[in-house]
Amino acid sequence: MQISDRLQPLQTNVFADMDRAKAAARAAGREIIDLSLGSADLPPPPHVLNAITESLPDSQTHGYLLFHGTQPFRQAAAQWYQQKFGLAVDPETEVLPLIGSQEGTGHLPLAVLNPGDFALLLVPGYPSHAGGVYLAGGQVYRMPLLAEQNYLPVFADIPAQVLAQAKLMVLSYPHNPTTATASLAFFQQAVEFAQQQGLVLAHDFPYVDLYFAGSPPPSILQADPEKTCSIEFFTLSKSYNMGGFRVGYAIGNAQLIRALRQVKAVVDFNQYLGILNGAAAALSGSQATVTATVETFRQRRDAFVEALSQIGWAVPTPEATMYIWAKLPQAWATDSLGFCTQLVEQTGVAAAPGSGFGKAGEGYVRFALVHEPQILQQAVTRIAEFLA
Ligand SMILES: Cc1ncc(COP(=O)(O)O)c(C=O)c1O
């Protein structure tokens, strides 16, 4: 049997290594405090669960769901976007439901790249962005994100021969894992660059609501109101704590939405209608739980940053996301995977190694704030013992 060459770059996965380390620590009797995944521990809003529960006995929700059947959800997504950003969106041609935003960003390269084309990606960055490019037979050009450049890519540094073959650029702010934010002015620069170079500009936007200071994070479509080249990916996983339900959507250029829909038509019939009913209720109902979720993450952020500072580990206080991006002590500066595997083995505290987000993430570790402050405090106490 032969496995395709395009899976070659997907062979190594530090998250799989971490998973094994966690399982071994658990088997050895360690109590795990898992801060390695951005999977929220908070419940979805009650009106969302009610909408799903009410759908269950309804036989109209039990069949395959073709595109027309997703209309109420698409309308809710378009309205949500219009209310938030003040730009009109056509729910028929400019919105596409997704089985989580990862599914959408993972499939997009199949819709826009020919084999050998380059995609310009942020590194460190979300692993499925590169994964999707490899599945489409594309090449990845890594735009390094450096602290001294506020974790924003420098477009002028991209070599001309790469640009000549580039078809896609993927941005994502507020950024996982660095927690950096981007301004509308930066997005305007990105749109102009994409237009000049004939690139599709994708913006992965899961942390749209999870910001703690300043003005709301901008949408890429505010910088490209005519939707000339842009497509944006939203998810219900973070704002509404619905990660396990797998629901998200894309909004943007109608040609891109149509192309992505064609890819998806080969792969899926959308998810269960009851889930889309719950998601529509989330988008169009009270947003009070979103505010409460943000407040919860703010408290956890402050508690964790303070606890780390008490043990002499100074980290920046993030303005957004549900993560802490921490520069490792010098002894671990070139081995974030070693730090994370030994930390979980010896203390039960699981974190995500920076190298898992690409080479430029080496020397860092990402903590997801998915536990209450007292558990986070316990985690830091164990980290202090480990470092000592
Ligand atoms: C940048 C980014 N994109 C996508 C996802 C996954 O979102 P979803 O649950 O909608 O697939 C995450 C989850 O952590 C993320 O950080």
Short mmCIF file of C-alpha atoms and ligand atoms in Angstrom, two decimals:
data_model
loop_
_atom_site.label_atom_id
_atom_site.label_comp_id
_atom_site.label_asym_id
_atom_site.label_seq_id
_atom_site.Cartn_x
_atom_site.Cartn_y
_atom_site.Cartn_z
CA MET A 1 0.00 0.00 0.00
CA GLN A 2 1.22 3.47 -0.78
CA ILE A 3 0.25 6.62 1.10
CA SER A 4 0.26 9.83 -0.90
CA ASP A 5 3.31 12.11 -0.89
CA ARG A 6 1.18 15.04 0.15
CA LEU A 7 0.81 13.52 3.62
CA GLN A 8 4.60 13.60 4.10
CA PRO A 9 4.72 17.07 5.69
CA LEU A 10 1.94 16.05 8.08
CA GLN A 11 3.91 13.14 9.59
CA THR A 12 5.41 15.02 12.53
CA ASN A 13 3.04 16.59 14.96
CA VAL A 14 4.22 17.87 18.32
CA PHE A 15 0.64 17.92 19.55
CA ALA A 16 0.48 14.16 19.05
CA ASP A 17 3.76 13.92 21.04
CA MET A 18 2.16 16.02 23.77
CA ASP A 19 -0.93 13.84 23.74
CA ARG A 20 1.25 10.78 24.35
CA ALA A 21 3.10 12.59 27.16
CA LYS A 22 -0.24 13.53 28.77
CA ALA A 23 -1.54 9.97 28.50
CA ALA A 24 1.69 8.61 30.04
CA ALA A 25 1.48 11.13 32.91
CA ARG A 26 -2.15 10.19 33.51
CA ALA A 27 -1.29 6.46 33.46
CA ALA A 28 1.47 7.16 36.00
CA GLY A 29 -1.18 8.56 38.33
CA ARG A 30 -0.52 12.28 37.84
CA GLU A 31 -3.48 14.60 38.16
CA ILE A 32 -3.47 16.56 34.89
CA ILE A 33 -4.11 20.29 34.68
CA ASP A 34 -4.58 20.61 30.96
CA LEU A 35 -3.71 24.07 29.64
CA SER A 36 -2.59 22.74 26.28
CA LEU A 37 -5.81 23.12 24.26
CA GLY A 38 -7.99 26.15 23.58
CA SER A 39 -11.12 24.14 24.33
CA ALA A 40 -13.26 26.22 26.69
CA ASP A 41 -14.53 24.69 29.93
CA LEU A 42 -17.55 27.07 29.97
CA PRO A 43 -21.07 26.04 28.88
CA PRO A 44 -22.87 27.28 25.75
CA PRO A 45 -25.71 29.77 26.44
CA PRO A 46 -28.93 28.06 27.69
CA HIS A 47 -31.04 29.39 24.79
CA VAL A 48 -28.62 27.67 22.41
CA LEU A 49 -28.97 24.31 24.15
CA ASN A 50 -32.76 24.79 24.18
CA ALA A 51 -32.84 25.40 20.42
CA ILE A 52 -30.84 22.20 19.84
CA THR A 53 -32.94 20.19 22.30
CA GLU A 54 -36.17 21.38 20.65
CA SER A 55 -34.82 20.35 17.24
CA LEU A 56 -34.08 16.78 18.28
CA PRO A 57 -37.61 15.26 18.16
CA ASP A 58 -38.47 17.18 14.98
CA SER A 59 -38.24 14.72 12.08
CA GLN A 60 -37.76 17.67 9.69
CA THR A 61 -34.25 18.03 11.15
CA HIS A 62 -33.21 14.41 10.64
CA GLY A 63 -32.36 14.27 6.94
CA TYR A 64 -29.46 15.45 4.83
CA LEU A 65 -29.19 19.21 4.86
CA LEU A 66 -28.53 20.76 1.47
CA PHE A 67 -27.52 24.37 0.92
CA HIS A 68 -31.06 25.76 0.72
CA GLY A 69 -31.85 24.29 4.15
CA THR A 70 -29.08 26.36 5.73
CA GLN A 71 -30.74 29.66 4.83
CA PRO A 72 -31.97 30.69 8.33
CA PHE A 73 -28.46 30.16 9.69
CA ARG A 74 -26.86 32.11 6.83
CA GLN A 75 -29.31 34.95 7.45
CA ALA A 76 -28.45 34.97 11.16
CA ALA A 77 -24.71 35.04 10.32
CA ALA A 78 -25.14 37.90 7.82
CA GLN A 79 -27.21 39.90 10.30
CA TRP A 80 -24.71 39.28 13.11
CA TYR A 81 -21.92 40.52 10.85
CA GLN A 82 -23.89 43.59 9.73
CA GLN A 83 -24.69 44.52 13.32
CA LYS A 84 -21.11 44.13 14.47
CA PHE A 85 -19.25 45.73 11.59
CA GLY A 86 -21.87 47.81 9.76
CA LEU A 87 -21.22 46.25 6.35
CA ALA A 88 -23.92 44.63 4.22
CA VAL A 89 -23.60 40.92 3.48
CA ASP A 90 -25.74 38.87 1.09
CA PRO A 91 -26.68 35.64 2.92
CA GLU A 92 -27.31 33.88 -0.43
CA THR A 93 -23.96 34.50 -2.09
CA GLU A 94 -21.56 35.75 0.57
CA VAL A 95 -22.08 33.38 3.53
CA LEU A 96 -21.19 29.70 3.83
CA PRO A 97 -21.83 27.46 6.87
CA LEU A 98 -18.85 25.39 7.96
CA ILE A 99 -18.27 22.37 10.19
CA GLY A 100 -16.05 24.53 12.37
CA SER A 101 -13.80 27.23 10.96
CA GLN A 102 -10.88 24.77 10.86
CA GLU A 103 -12.79 22.81 8.24
CA GLY A 104 -13.14 25.99 6.16
CA THR A 105 -9.54 27.15 6.36
CA GLY A 106 -8.40 23.55 5.81
CA HIS A 107 -10.48 23.25 2.61
CA LEU A 108 -9.91 26.75 1.20
CA PRO A 109 -6.53 25.92 -0.41
CA LEU A 110 -8.24 23.21 -2.50
CA ALA A 111 -10.48 25.94 -3.89
CA VAL A 112 -7.77 28.48 -4.72
CA LEU A 113 -4.38 26.78 -5.20
CA ASN A 114 -3.05 24.75 -8.08
CA PRO A 115 -0.32 22.23 -7.21
CA GLY A 116 2.96 24.07 -6.59
CA ASP A 117 1.33 27.45 -5.86
CA PHE A 118 2.52 29.23 -2.74
CA ALA A 119 0.39 30.19 0.24
CA LEU A 120 1.78 32.89 2.53
CA LEU A 121 1.19 31.88 6.15
CA LEU A 122 1.92 33.33 9.57
CA VAL A 123 4.50 31.46 11.66
CA PRO A 124 3.93 30.78 14.46
CA GLY A 125 0.40 30.07 13.37
CA TYR A 126 -2.53 27.70 13.54
CA PRO A 127 -1.34 24.29 12.28
CA SER A 128 -4.33 23.55 10.03
CA HIS A 129 -3.51 26.55 7.84
CA ALA A 130 -0.37 24.81 6.62
CA GLY A 131 -2.08 21.41 6.69
CA GLY A 132 -4.71 22.55 4.18
CA VAL A 133 -2.04 23.90 1.83
CA TYR A 134 -0.18 20.57 1.90
CA LEU A 135 -3.40 18.63 1.20
CA ALA A 136 -3.93 20.84 -1.86
CA GLY A 137 -0.38 20.15 -3.11
CA GLY A 138 0.63 23.77 -2.48
CA GLN A 139 3.84 25.17 -1.03
CA VAL A 140 4.03 27.08 2.23
CA TYR A 141 5.91 30.35 2.55
CA ARG A 142 6.30 31.21 6.22
CA MET A 143 6.01 34.87 7.17
CA PRO A 144 7.83 35.00 10.52
CA LEU A 145 6.14 36.89 13.35
CA LEU A 146 8.56 38.57 15.71
CA ALA A 147 7.90 40.25 19.04
CA GLU A 148 9.85 43.33 17.92
CA GLN A 149 7.43 43.73 14.98
CA ASN A 150 4.36 43.29 17.18
CA TYR A 151 3.90 39.84 15.61
CA LEU A 152 2.83 41.35 12.29
CA PRO A 153 4.29 40.05 9.00
CA VAL A 154 6.50 42.30 6.86
CA PHE A 155 5.20 41.99 3.31
CA ALA A 156 8.31 43.66 1.82
CA ASP A 157 10.41 40.71 3.08
CA ILE A 158 8.63 38.14 0.87
CA PRO A 159 10.95 37.14 -2.00
CA ALA A 160 9.81 38.13 -5.51
CA GLN A 161 10.06 34.55 -6.81
CA VAL A 162 7.69 33.37 -4.06
CA LEU A 163 5.26 36.20 -4.80
CA ALA A 164 5.27 35.30 -8.47
CA GLN A 165 3.84 31.88 -7.55
CA ALA A 166 1.71 32.95 -4.57
CA LYS A 167 -2.09 32.72 -4.73
CA LEU A 168 -3.19 32.91 -1.11
CA MET A 169 -2.31 34.77 2.07
CA VAL A 170 -3.79 33.75 5.43
CA LEU A 171 -3.90 36.19 8.35
CA SER A 172 -5.44 35.67 11.77
CA TYR A 173 -5.78 38.39 14.43
CA PRO A 174 -6.28 38.38 17.40
CA HIS A 175 -3.58 35.83 16.91
CA ASN A 176 -3.22 32.29 18.21
CA PRO A 177 -0.70 31.63 19.71
CA THR A 178 1.01 35.02 20.20
CA THR A 179 -2.21 36.86 21.32
CA ALA A 180 -1.19 39.83 19.12
CA THR A 181 -3.85 42.10 17.64
CA ALA A 182 -3.85 43.93 14.31
CA SER A 183 -5.23 47.37 13.48
CA LEU A 184 -7.56 48.30 10.65
CA ALA A 185 -4.66 50.26 9.13
CA PHE A 186 -2.60 47.04 8.98
CA PHE A 187 -5.52 45.21 7.34
CA GLN A 188 -5.83 48.03 4.78
CA GLN A 189 -2.15 47.54 3.97
CA ALA A 190 -2.74 43.77 3.66
CA VAL A 191 -5.73 44.22 1.33
CA GLU A 192 -3.78 46.63 -0.86
CA PHE A 193 -0.87 44.16 -1.02
CA ALA A 194 -3.22 41.26 -1.85
CA GLN A 195 -4.91 43.30 -4.59
CA GLN A 196 -1.56 44.32 -6.10
CA GLN A 197 -0.24 40.75 -6.05
CA GLY A 198 -3.48 39.06 -7.12
CA LEU A 199 -3.76 37.08 -3.88
CA VAL A 200 -6.78 35.65 -2.15
CA LEU A 201 -6.76 37.10 1.37
CA ALA A 202 -8.19 34.79 4.02
CA HIS A 203 -8.68 35.98 7.58
CA ASP A 204 -9.25 33.40 10.33
CA PHE A 205 -11.17 35.28 13.03
CA PRO A 206 -12.11 32.94 15.92
CA TYR A 207 -11.25 35.47 18.66
CA VAL A 208 -13.44 38.26 17.28
CA ASP A 209 -15.13 38.69 20.68
CA LEU A 210 -12.31 37.73 23.06
CA TYR A 211 -10.59 41.09 23.56
CA PHE A 212 -10.02 42.89 26.84
CA ALA A 213 -8.96 46.42 25.98
CA GLY A 214 -9.25 49.11 23.34
CA SER A 215 -11.46 49.04 20.28
CA PRO A 216 -12.94 45.78 18.94
CA PRO A 217 -10.66 43.78 16.65
CA PRO A 218 -11.40 44.78 13.03
CA SER A 219 -12.82 42.52 10.33
CA ILE A 220 -10.75 42.13 7.16
CA LEU A 221 -13.88 43.12 5.21
CA GLN A 222 -13.82 46.57 6.81
CA ALA A 223 -10.58 47.00 4.89
CA ASP A 224 -12.11 45.40 1.77
CA PRO A 225 -15.75 46.52 1.85
CA GLU A 226 -16.23 45.68 -1.84
CA LYS A 227 -15.07 42.13 -0.99
CA THR A 228 -12.63 42.21 -3.91
CA CYS A 229 -10.29 39.46 -2.66
CA SER A 230 -11.16 38.66 0.97
CA ILE A 231 -12.87 35.87 2.83
CA GLU A 232 -13.21 35.72 6.62
CA PHE A 233 -13.74 32.71 8.86
CA PHE A 234 -15.83 32.81 12.04
CA THR A 235 -16.56 30.15 14.60
CA LEU A 236 -19.09 29.52 17.36
CA SER A 237 -16.40 27.61 19.29
CA LYS A 238 -14.97 30.55 21.24
CA SER A 239 -17.62 33.27 21.65
CA TYR A 240 -20.36 30.75 22.48
CA ASN A 241 -18.31 27.86 23.92
CA MET A 242 -19.55 25.47 21.24
CA GLY A 243 -16.26 23.87 20.17
CA GLY A 244 -17.63 20.32 20.30
CA PHE A 245 -20.63 21.20 18.15
CA ARG A 246 -18.39 22.01 15.17
CA VAL A 247 -20.03 25.03 13.66
CA GLY A 248 -18.60 28.10 11.97
CA TYR A 249 -19.06 30.08 8.77
CA ALA A 250 -17.23 32.02 6.08
CA ILE A 251 -18.23 35.49 4.90
CA GLY A 252 -16.70 37.23 1.92
CA ASN A 253 -16.15 37.44 -1.83
CA ALA A 254 -18.96 35.60 -3.63
CA GLN A 255 -16.64 33.81 -6.06
CA LEU A 256 -14.56 32.46 -3.16
CA ILE A 257 -17.67 31.42 -1.25
CA ARG A 258 -18.95 29.58 -4.33
CA ALA A 259 -15.60 27.84 -4.89
CA LEU A 260 -15.37 26.71 -1.26
CA ARG A 261 -18.96 25.48 -1.46
CA GLN A 262 -18.00 23.36 -4.47
CA VAL A 263 -15.17 21.74 -2.49
CA LYS A 264 -17.47 21.10 0.44
CA ALA A 265 -20.19 19.65 -1.79
CA VAL A 266 -17.79 16.77 -2.49
CA VAL A 267 -17.05 16.25 1.18
CA ASP A 268 -20.12 16.88 3.33
CA PHE A 269 -23.86 17.62 3.47
CA ASN A 270 -23.42 20.19 6.26
CA GLN A 271 -23.88 19.25 9.90
CA TYR A 272 -27.10 18.37 11.72
CA LEU A 273 -29.77 21.06 11.31
CA GLY A 274 -30.37 21.13 15.08
CA ILE A 275 -26.81 22.38 15.54
CA LEU A 276 -27.35 25.12 12.97
CA ASN A 277 -30.60 26.04 14.79
CA GLY A 278 -28.60 26.36 18.02
CA ALA A 279 -25.93 28.40 16.25
CA ALA A 280 -28.53 30.73 14.74
CA ALA A 281 -30.00 31.21 18.23
CA ALA A 282 -26.52 32.05 19.52
CA LEU A 283 -25.91 34.66 16.82
CA SER A 284 -29.31 36.32 16.97
CA GLY A 285 -30.12 35.95 20.70
CA SER A 286 -28.84 37.73 23.81
CA GLN A 287 -25.08 38.34 23.77
CA ALA A 288 -24.91 38.55 27.59
CA THR A 289 -23.03 35.25 27.89
CA VAL A 290 -20.38 36.51 25.47
CA THR A 291 -19.73 39.45 27.78
CA ALA A 292 -19.60 37.07 30.76
CA THR A 293 -17.17 34.75 28.93
CA VAL A 294 -14.84 37.66 28.14
CA GLU A 295 -14.95 38.75 31.79
CA THR A 296 -14.11 35.20 32.90
CA PHE A 297 -11.08 35.08 30.61
CA ARG A 298 -9.99 38.51 31.76
CA GLN A 299 -9.99 37.36 35.40
CA ARG A 300 -8.10 34.19 34.51
CA ARG A 301 -5.59 36.12 32.43
CA ASP A 302 -4.90 38.54 35.29
CA ALA A 303 -4.66 35.71 37.86
CA PHE A 304 -2.27 33.67 35.71
CA VAL A 305 -0.02 36.58 34.70
CA GLU A 306 0.17 37.68 38.35
CA ALA A 307 0.91 34.14 39.59
CA LEU A 308 3.70 33.73 36.99
CA SER A 309 5.14 37.09 37.95
CA GLN A 310 5.17 35.98 41.63
CA ILE A 311 7.47 33.10 40.67
CA GLY A 312 9.72 35.41 38.65
CA TRP A 313 8.41 34.58 35.17
CA ALA A 314 7.42 37.88 33.55
CA VAL A 315 5.02 37.56 30.62
CA PRO A 316 3.13 40.27 28.72
CA THR A 317 -0.54 40.74 29.62
CA PRO A 318 -2.46 39.83 26.47
CA GLU A 319 -5.06 42.23 25.07
CA ALA A 320 -7.03 39.41 23.45
CA THR A 321 -7.61 35.64 23.06
CA MET A 322 -7.73 32.96 25.75
CA TYR A 323 -3.99 32.29 25.85
CA ILE A 324 -0.74 33.35 27.46
CA TRP A 325 2.28 33.29 25.14
CA ALA A 326 5.27 32.97 27.42
CA LYS A 327 8.95 33.17 26.51
CA LEU A 328 10.68 30.17 28.07
CA PRO A 329 13.51 30.53 30.58
CA GLN A 330 16.94 30.45 28.89
CA ALA A 331 17.58 26.79 29.78
CA TRP A 332 14.63 25.77 27.57
CA ALA A 333 15.03 28.39 24.84
CA THR A 334 15.61 25.81 22.10
CA ASP A 335 13.44 22.96 23.36
CA SER A 336 9.83 23.94 24.01
CA LEU A 337 8.71 20.36 23.32
CA GLY A 338 11.18 19.06 25.93
CA PHE A 339 9.92 21.64 28.42
CA CYS A 340 6.29 20.68 27.86
CA THR A 341 6.79 16.89 27.88
CA GLN A 342 8.90 16.99 31.04
CA LEU A 343 6.56 19.47 32.71
CA VAL A 344 3.56 17.22 32.16
CA GLU A 345 5.47 14.07 33.14
CA GLN A 346 6.77 15.57 36.37
CA THR A 347 3.90 17.84 37.44
CA GLY A 348 0.80 16.97 35.39
CA VAL A 349 0.62 20.52 33.96
CA ALA A 350 0.11 20.33 30.20
CA ALA A 351 0.95 23.29 27.95
CA ALA A 352 1.43 23.66 24.19
CA PRO A 353 5.04 23.87 22.96
CA GLY A 354 5.72 26.93 20.81
CA SER A 355 7.45 24.75 18.20
CA GLY A 356 4.08 23.10 17.48
CA PHE A 357 3.00 26.37 15.84
CA GLY A 358 6.04 26.43 13.56
CA LYS A 359 9.78 27.00 13.93
CA ALA A 360 9.34 30.69 14.76
CA GLY A 361 7.40 29.57 17.86
CA GLU A 362 10.43 27.79 19.35
CA GLY A 363 11.48 29.21 22.70
CA TYR A 364 7.90 29.89 23.74
CA VAL A 365 5.08 28.01 25.40
CA ARG A 366 1.34 28.63 25.13
CA PHE A 367 -0.94 28.27 28.12
CA ALA A 368 -4.70 28.09 27.44
CA LEU A 369 -6.71 29.68 30.26
CA VAL A 370 -9.31 26.93 30.37
CA HIS A 371 -9.55 26.51 34.16
CA GLU A 372 -10.69 28.57 37.11
CA PRO A 373 -8.15 30.95 38.73
CA GLN A 374 -7.47 28.65 41.72
CA ILE A 375 -6.56 25.77 39.39
CA LEU A 376 -4.37 28.14 37.36
CA GLN A 377 -2.66 29.11 40.63
CA GLN A 378 -2.05 25.42 41.40
CA ALA A 379 -0.58 24.99 37.92
CA VAL A 380 1.83 27.87 38.51
CA THR A 381 2.86 26.44 41.90
CA ARG A 382 3.73 23.17 40.16
CA ILE A 383 5.57 25.04 37.37
CA ALA A 384 7.63 26.84 40.04
CA GLU A 385 8.59 23.49 41.61
CA PHE A 386 9.53 22.14 38.17
CA LEU A 387 11.68 25.16 37.32
CA ALA A 388 13.38 25.00 40.72
C1 LIG B 1 -6.74 30.38 14.72
C2 LIG B 1 -7.74 29.29 14.92
N1 LIG B 1 -8.48 28.88 13.89
C3 LIG B 1 -9.38 27.90 14.02
C4 LIG B 1 -9.60 27.29 15.25
C5 LIG B 1 -10.59 26.18 15.34
O1 LIG B 1 -11.88 26.69 15.29
P1 LIG B 1 -13.10 25.72 15.06
O2 LIG B 1 -13.44 25.10 16.37
O3 LIG B 1 -14.18 26.61 14.55
O4 LIG B 1 -12.70 24.71 14.03
C6 LIG B 1 -8.86 27.70 16.35
C7 LIG B 1 -9.05 27.01 17.64
O5 LIG B 1 -8.33 27.12 18.59
C8 LIG B 1 -7.92 28.73 16.19
O6 LIG B 1 -7.19 29.17 17.22
#
